[in-house]
Structure formats: structure tokens, C-alpha cells
One Martini backbone bead per residue (centre of mass of N, CA, C, O) as a GRO file, in nm:
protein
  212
    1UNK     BB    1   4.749   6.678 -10.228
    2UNK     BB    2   4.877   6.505 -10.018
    3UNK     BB    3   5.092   6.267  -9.964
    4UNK     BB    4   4.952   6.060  -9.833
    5UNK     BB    5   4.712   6.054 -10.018
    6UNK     BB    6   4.928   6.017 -10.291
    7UNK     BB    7   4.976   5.714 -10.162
    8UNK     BB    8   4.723   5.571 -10.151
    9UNK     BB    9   4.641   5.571 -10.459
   10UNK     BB   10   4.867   5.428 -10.551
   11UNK     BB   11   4.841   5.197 -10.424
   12UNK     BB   12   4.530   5.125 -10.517
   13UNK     BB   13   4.609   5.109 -10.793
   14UNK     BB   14   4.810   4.874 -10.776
   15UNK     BB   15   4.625   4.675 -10.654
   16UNK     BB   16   4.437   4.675 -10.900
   17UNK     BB   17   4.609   4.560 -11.075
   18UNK     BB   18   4.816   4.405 -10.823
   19UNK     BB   19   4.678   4.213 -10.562
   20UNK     BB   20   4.924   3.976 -10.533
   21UNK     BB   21   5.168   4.191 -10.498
   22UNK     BB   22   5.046   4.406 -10.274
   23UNK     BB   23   4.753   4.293 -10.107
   24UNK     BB   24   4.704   4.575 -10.021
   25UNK     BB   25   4.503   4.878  -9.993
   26UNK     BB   26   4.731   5.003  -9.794
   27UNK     BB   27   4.975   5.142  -9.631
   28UNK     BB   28   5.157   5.140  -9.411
   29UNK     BB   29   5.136   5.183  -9.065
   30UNK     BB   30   5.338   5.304  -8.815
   31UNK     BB   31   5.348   5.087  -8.602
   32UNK     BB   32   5.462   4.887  -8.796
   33UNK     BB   33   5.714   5.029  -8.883
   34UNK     BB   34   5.838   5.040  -8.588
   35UNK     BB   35   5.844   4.735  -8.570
   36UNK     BB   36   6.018   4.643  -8.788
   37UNK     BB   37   6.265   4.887  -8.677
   38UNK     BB   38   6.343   4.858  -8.384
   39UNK     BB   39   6.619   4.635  -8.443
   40UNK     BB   40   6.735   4.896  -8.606
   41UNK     BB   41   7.016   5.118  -8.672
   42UNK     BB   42   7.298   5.240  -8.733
   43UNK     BB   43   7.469   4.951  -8.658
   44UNK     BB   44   7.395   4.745  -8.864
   45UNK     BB   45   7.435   4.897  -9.208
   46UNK     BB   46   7.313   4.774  -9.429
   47UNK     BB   47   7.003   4.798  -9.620
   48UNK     BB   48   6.760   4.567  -9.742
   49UNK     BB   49   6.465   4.643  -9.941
   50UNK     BB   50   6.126   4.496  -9.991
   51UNK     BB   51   5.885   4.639 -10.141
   52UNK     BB   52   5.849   4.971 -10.071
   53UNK     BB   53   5.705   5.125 -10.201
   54UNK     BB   54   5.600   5.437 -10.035
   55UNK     BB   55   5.811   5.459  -9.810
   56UNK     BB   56   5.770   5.346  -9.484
   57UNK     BB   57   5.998   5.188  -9.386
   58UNK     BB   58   6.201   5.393  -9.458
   59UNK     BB   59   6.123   5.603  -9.282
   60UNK     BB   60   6.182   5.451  -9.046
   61UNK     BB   61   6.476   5.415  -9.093
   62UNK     BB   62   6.514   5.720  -9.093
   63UNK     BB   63   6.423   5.702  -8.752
   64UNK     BB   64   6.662   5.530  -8.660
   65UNK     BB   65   6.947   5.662  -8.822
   66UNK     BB   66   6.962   5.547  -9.098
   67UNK     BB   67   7.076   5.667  -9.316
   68UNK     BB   68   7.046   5.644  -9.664
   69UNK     BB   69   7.295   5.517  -9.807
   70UNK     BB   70   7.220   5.219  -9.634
   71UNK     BB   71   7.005   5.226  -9.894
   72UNK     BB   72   6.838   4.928 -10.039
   73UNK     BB   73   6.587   4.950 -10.305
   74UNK     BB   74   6.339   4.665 -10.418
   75UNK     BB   75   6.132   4.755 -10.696
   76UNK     BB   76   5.915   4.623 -10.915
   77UNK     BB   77   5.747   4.907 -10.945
   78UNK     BB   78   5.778   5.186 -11.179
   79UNK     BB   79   5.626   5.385 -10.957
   80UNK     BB   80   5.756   5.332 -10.708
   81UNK     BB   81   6.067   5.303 -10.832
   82UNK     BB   82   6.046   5.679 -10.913
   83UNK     BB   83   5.934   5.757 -10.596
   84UNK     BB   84   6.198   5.693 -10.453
   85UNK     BB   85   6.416   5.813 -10.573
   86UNK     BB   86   6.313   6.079 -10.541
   87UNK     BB   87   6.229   6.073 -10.200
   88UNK     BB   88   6.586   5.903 -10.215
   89UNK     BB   89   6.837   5.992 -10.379
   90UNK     BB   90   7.071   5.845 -10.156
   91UNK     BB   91   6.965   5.608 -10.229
   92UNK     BB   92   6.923   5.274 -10.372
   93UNK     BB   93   6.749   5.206 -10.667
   94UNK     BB   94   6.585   4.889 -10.799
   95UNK     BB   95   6.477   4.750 -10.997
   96UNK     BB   96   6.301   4.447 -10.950
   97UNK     BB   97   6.307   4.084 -10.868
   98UNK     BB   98   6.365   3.959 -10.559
   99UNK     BB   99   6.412   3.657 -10.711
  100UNK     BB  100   6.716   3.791 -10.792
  101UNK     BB  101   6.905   3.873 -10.547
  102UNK     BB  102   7.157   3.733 -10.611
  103UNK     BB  103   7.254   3.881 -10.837
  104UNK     BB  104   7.336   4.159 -10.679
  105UNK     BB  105   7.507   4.387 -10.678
  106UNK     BB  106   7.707   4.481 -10.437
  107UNK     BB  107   7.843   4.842 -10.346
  108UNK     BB  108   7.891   4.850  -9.971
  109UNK     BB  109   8.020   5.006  -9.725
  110UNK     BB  110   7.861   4.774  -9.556
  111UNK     BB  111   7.739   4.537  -9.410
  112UNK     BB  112   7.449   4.346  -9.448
  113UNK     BB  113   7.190   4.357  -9.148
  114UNK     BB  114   6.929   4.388  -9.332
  115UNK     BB  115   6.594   4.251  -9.401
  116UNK     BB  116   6.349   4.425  -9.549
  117UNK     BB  117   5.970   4.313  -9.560
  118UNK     BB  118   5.683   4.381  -9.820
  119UNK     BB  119   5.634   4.093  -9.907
  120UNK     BB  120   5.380   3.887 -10.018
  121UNK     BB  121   5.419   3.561  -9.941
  122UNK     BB  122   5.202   3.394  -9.907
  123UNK     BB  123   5.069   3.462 -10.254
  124UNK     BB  124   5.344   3.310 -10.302
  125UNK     BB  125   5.533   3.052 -10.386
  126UNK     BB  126   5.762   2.847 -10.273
  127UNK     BB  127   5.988   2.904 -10.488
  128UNK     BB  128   6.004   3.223 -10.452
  129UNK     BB  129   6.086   3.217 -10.148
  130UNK     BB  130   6.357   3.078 -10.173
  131UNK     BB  131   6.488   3.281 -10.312
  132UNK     BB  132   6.437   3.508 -10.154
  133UNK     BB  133   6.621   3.415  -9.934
  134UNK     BB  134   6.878   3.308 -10.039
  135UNK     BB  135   6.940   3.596 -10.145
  136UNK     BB  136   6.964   3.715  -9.899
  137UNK     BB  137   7.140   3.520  -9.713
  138UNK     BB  138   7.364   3.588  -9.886
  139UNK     BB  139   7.430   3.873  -9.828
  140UNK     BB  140   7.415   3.838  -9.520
  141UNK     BB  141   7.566   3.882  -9.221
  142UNK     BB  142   7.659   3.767  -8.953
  143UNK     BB  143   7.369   3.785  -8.787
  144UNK     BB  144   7.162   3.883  -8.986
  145UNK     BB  145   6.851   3.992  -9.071
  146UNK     BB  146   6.499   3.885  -9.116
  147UNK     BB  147   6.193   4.070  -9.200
  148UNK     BB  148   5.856   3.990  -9.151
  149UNK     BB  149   5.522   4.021  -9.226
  150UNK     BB  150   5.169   3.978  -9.170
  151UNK     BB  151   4.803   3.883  -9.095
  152UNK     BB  152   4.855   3.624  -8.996
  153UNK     BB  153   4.896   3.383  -8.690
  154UNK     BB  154   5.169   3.326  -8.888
  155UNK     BB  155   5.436   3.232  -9.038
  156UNK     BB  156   5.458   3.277  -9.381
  157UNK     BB  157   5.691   3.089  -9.325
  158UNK     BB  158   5.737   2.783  -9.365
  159UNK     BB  159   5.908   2.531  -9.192
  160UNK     BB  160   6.066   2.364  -9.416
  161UNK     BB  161   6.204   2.567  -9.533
  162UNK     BB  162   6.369   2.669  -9.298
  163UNK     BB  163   6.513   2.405  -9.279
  164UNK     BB  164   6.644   2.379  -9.579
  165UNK     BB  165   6.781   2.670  -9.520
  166UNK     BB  166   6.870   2.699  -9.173
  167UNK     BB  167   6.622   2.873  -9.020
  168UNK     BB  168   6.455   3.099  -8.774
  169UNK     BB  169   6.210   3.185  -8.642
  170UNK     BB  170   6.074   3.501  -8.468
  171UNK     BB  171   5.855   3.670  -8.259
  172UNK     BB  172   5.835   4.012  -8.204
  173UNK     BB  173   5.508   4.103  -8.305
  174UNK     BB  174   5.214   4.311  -8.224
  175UNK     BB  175   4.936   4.522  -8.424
  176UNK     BB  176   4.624   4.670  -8.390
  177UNK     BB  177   4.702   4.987  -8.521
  178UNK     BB  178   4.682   4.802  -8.800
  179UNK     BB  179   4.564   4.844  -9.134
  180UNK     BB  180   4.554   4.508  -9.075
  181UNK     BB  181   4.657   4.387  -8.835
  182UNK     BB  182   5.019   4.283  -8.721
  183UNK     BB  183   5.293   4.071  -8.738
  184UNK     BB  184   5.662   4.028  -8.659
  185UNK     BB  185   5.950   3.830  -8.808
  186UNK     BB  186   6.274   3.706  -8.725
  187UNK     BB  187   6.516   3.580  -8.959
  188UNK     BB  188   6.765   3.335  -8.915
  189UNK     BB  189   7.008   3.163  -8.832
  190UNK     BB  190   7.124   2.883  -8.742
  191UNK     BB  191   7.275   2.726  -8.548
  192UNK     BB  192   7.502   2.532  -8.493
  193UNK     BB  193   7.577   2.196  -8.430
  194UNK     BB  194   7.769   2.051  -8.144
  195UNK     BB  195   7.962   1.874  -8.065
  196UNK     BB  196   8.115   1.613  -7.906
  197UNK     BB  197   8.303   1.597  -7.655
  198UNK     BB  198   8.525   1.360  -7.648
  199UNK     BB  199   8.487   1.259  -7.394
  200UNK     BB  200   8.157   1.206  -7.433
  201UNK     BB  201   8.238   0.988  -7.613
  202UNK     BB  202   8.383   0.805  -7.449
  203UNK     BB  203   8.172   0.738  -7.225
  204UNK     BB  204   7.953   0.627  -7.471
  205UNK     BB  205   8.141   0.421  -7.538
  206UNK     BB  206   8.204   0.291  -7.311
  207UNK     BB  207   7.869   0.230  -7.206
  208UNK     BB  208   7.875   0.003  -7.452
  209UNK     BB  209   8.122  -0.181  -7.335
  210UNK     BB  210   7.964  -0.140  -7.022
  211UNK     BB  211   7.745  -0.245  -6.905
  212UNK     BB  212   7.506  -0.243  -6.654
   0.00000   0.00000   0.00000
């Protein structure tokens, strides 16, 4: 049995046991995955994946330059984080629930610039992807996005949460080579509002007490 064949069967038997935690019945394809690590590089710094299964997207990011050491792998499902272990020795591998996150210590030698998700966000309650982005928004260092896929027509993540957060979706693109298609979405902090400078105040307050 090859790898791929033998990380597919491990997939569906995961799916099988746990279809809303795994979502899909195979892992994603090249494609999807070459999308999602597109905008991160090696100077990127560290890069926090969720729900790496089995490490399709890791291995995109080590073909994209990410070294495997400024890789922290965070896998709930105990068969998929004994497989990235040994497949990834030099990765750090963590078992755990995502929506843990803000809890990690991490004690890397670069700062955080990417959280890559391959969590399925639609089927999960609204309080539980709130932890999930807050705990990576802790670790992300100023400018650090997460990326998110999709399968669905917009972004899985409601506008008020993204609000309530103060981030905003990027649509980064689409692959019909995915079964099935996806979407990938970068998020990111909205830059603060500008205040209005003085001068402007001055105007604002003066065109107030002289009406034309």
C-alpha cells in the first residue's frame, strides 16, 4: 500500500468514526493545498497548522521553503498526531483541541506569521471557532494572517464574529482541481480607524458654529 493510498484509508476511517470533526471523506489534493501555502515563504517565521491530518498541507509548506523546525502541528485526532510525528520528526507535533489554542505555550525561535486551518469551522458551534481564532490571533504576530478553506460559497466565518473580533476575510482564490472545489480565505486584523486630525476637527467644529 503506498503513502497516499494508505493516508486516504486512514482519512475515511477517521471520517467514519468522526464525519463533523474531519468533514471530509479524503484529504485535500495538491491543488487546494498549493493554494492555501501560496502567500506564506520561509520568511514568513513560524507557522502554526490546525487539524494537519495527514499532513497534506505541511508538506505544501515545506515545498514552499517553511523549514519543518518553525512548524508547530496542532491535531486532535490521536492516529493522525502519531502519523505527522514520524512523518515530521522535526516539526513540533501537540495533540489537542484547537479552540485550546490561546493556552500553547510556544517557545519559538521566530514569531508566529501564519495559522494555516484545515478545520472544519462551518460544523462547528459559533462559541468554539471564537476560541479558535482568538487563541491563533494571541500567538499572530503584527501583519500574520490565517488562511481558511471552504467548500461552501463564502466565507465560513459569519461577518458579526469577524466584527466582534475586529478582522476581516481576504477571498484569496478558488480550485475546481478539489474534490470538492474550495475556496481559500485570508484573515487578517482590520487596521485601526484614523483619527481625524486636528486641523479637520477645527473645520468640522468651526463649519458648526458659523451655518452657511
Amino acid at each position: 500500500m503506498t503513502n497516499r493510498t494508505a493516508d486516504a484509508f486512514l482519512f475515511f476511517r477517521a471520517w467514519l468514526s468522526a464525519p463533523l470533526r474531519v468533514a471530509s471523506v479524503t484529504p485535500s489534493g495538491r491543488a487546494l493545498s498549493s493554494l492555501m501555502t501560496a502567500e506564506i515563504s520561509a520568511q514568513t517565521g513560524t507557522i502554526i497548522e490546525l487539524g494537519p491530518g495527514t499532513g497534506v498541507f505541511t508538506e505544501a509548506l515545506l515545498r514552499q521553503g517553511v523549514p519543518e523546525e518553525n512548524l508547530v502541528l496542532v491535531e486532535y485526532g490521536a492516529e493522525f498526531a502519531n502519523q505527522l510525528s514520524d512523518r515530521f520528526p522535526a516539526a513540533r507535533t501537540i495533540q489537542m483541541d484547537a479552540a485550546q489554542l490561546r493556552k500553547l505555550p510556544l517557545h519559538a525561535s521566530a514569531p508566529v506569521g501564519a495559522v494555516v486551518s484545515g478545520l472544519p469551522l462551518l460544523s462547528m458551534p459559533v462559541r468554539k471557532v471564537h476560541a479558535i481564532l482568538e487563541g491563533a490571533f494571541s500567538h499572530l504576530r503584527h501583519g500574520g494572517a490565517f488562511y481558511q478553506f471552504t467548500y461552501g460559497p463564502r466565507c465560513p466565518i459569519a461577518r458579526p464574529l469577524l466584527d466582534r473580533l475586529g478582522l476581516k476575510a481576504t477571498y484569496v482564490g478558488w480550485t475546481l482541481a478539489n474534490i470538492p472545489p474550495a475556496a481559500v480565505y485570508r484573515i487578517s486584523r482590520r487596521r485601526p480607524r484614523r483619527a481625524l486630525e486636528p486641523t479637520h476637527q477645527d473645520l468640522l467644529f468651526e463649519g458648526q458654529k458659523n451655518p452657511s
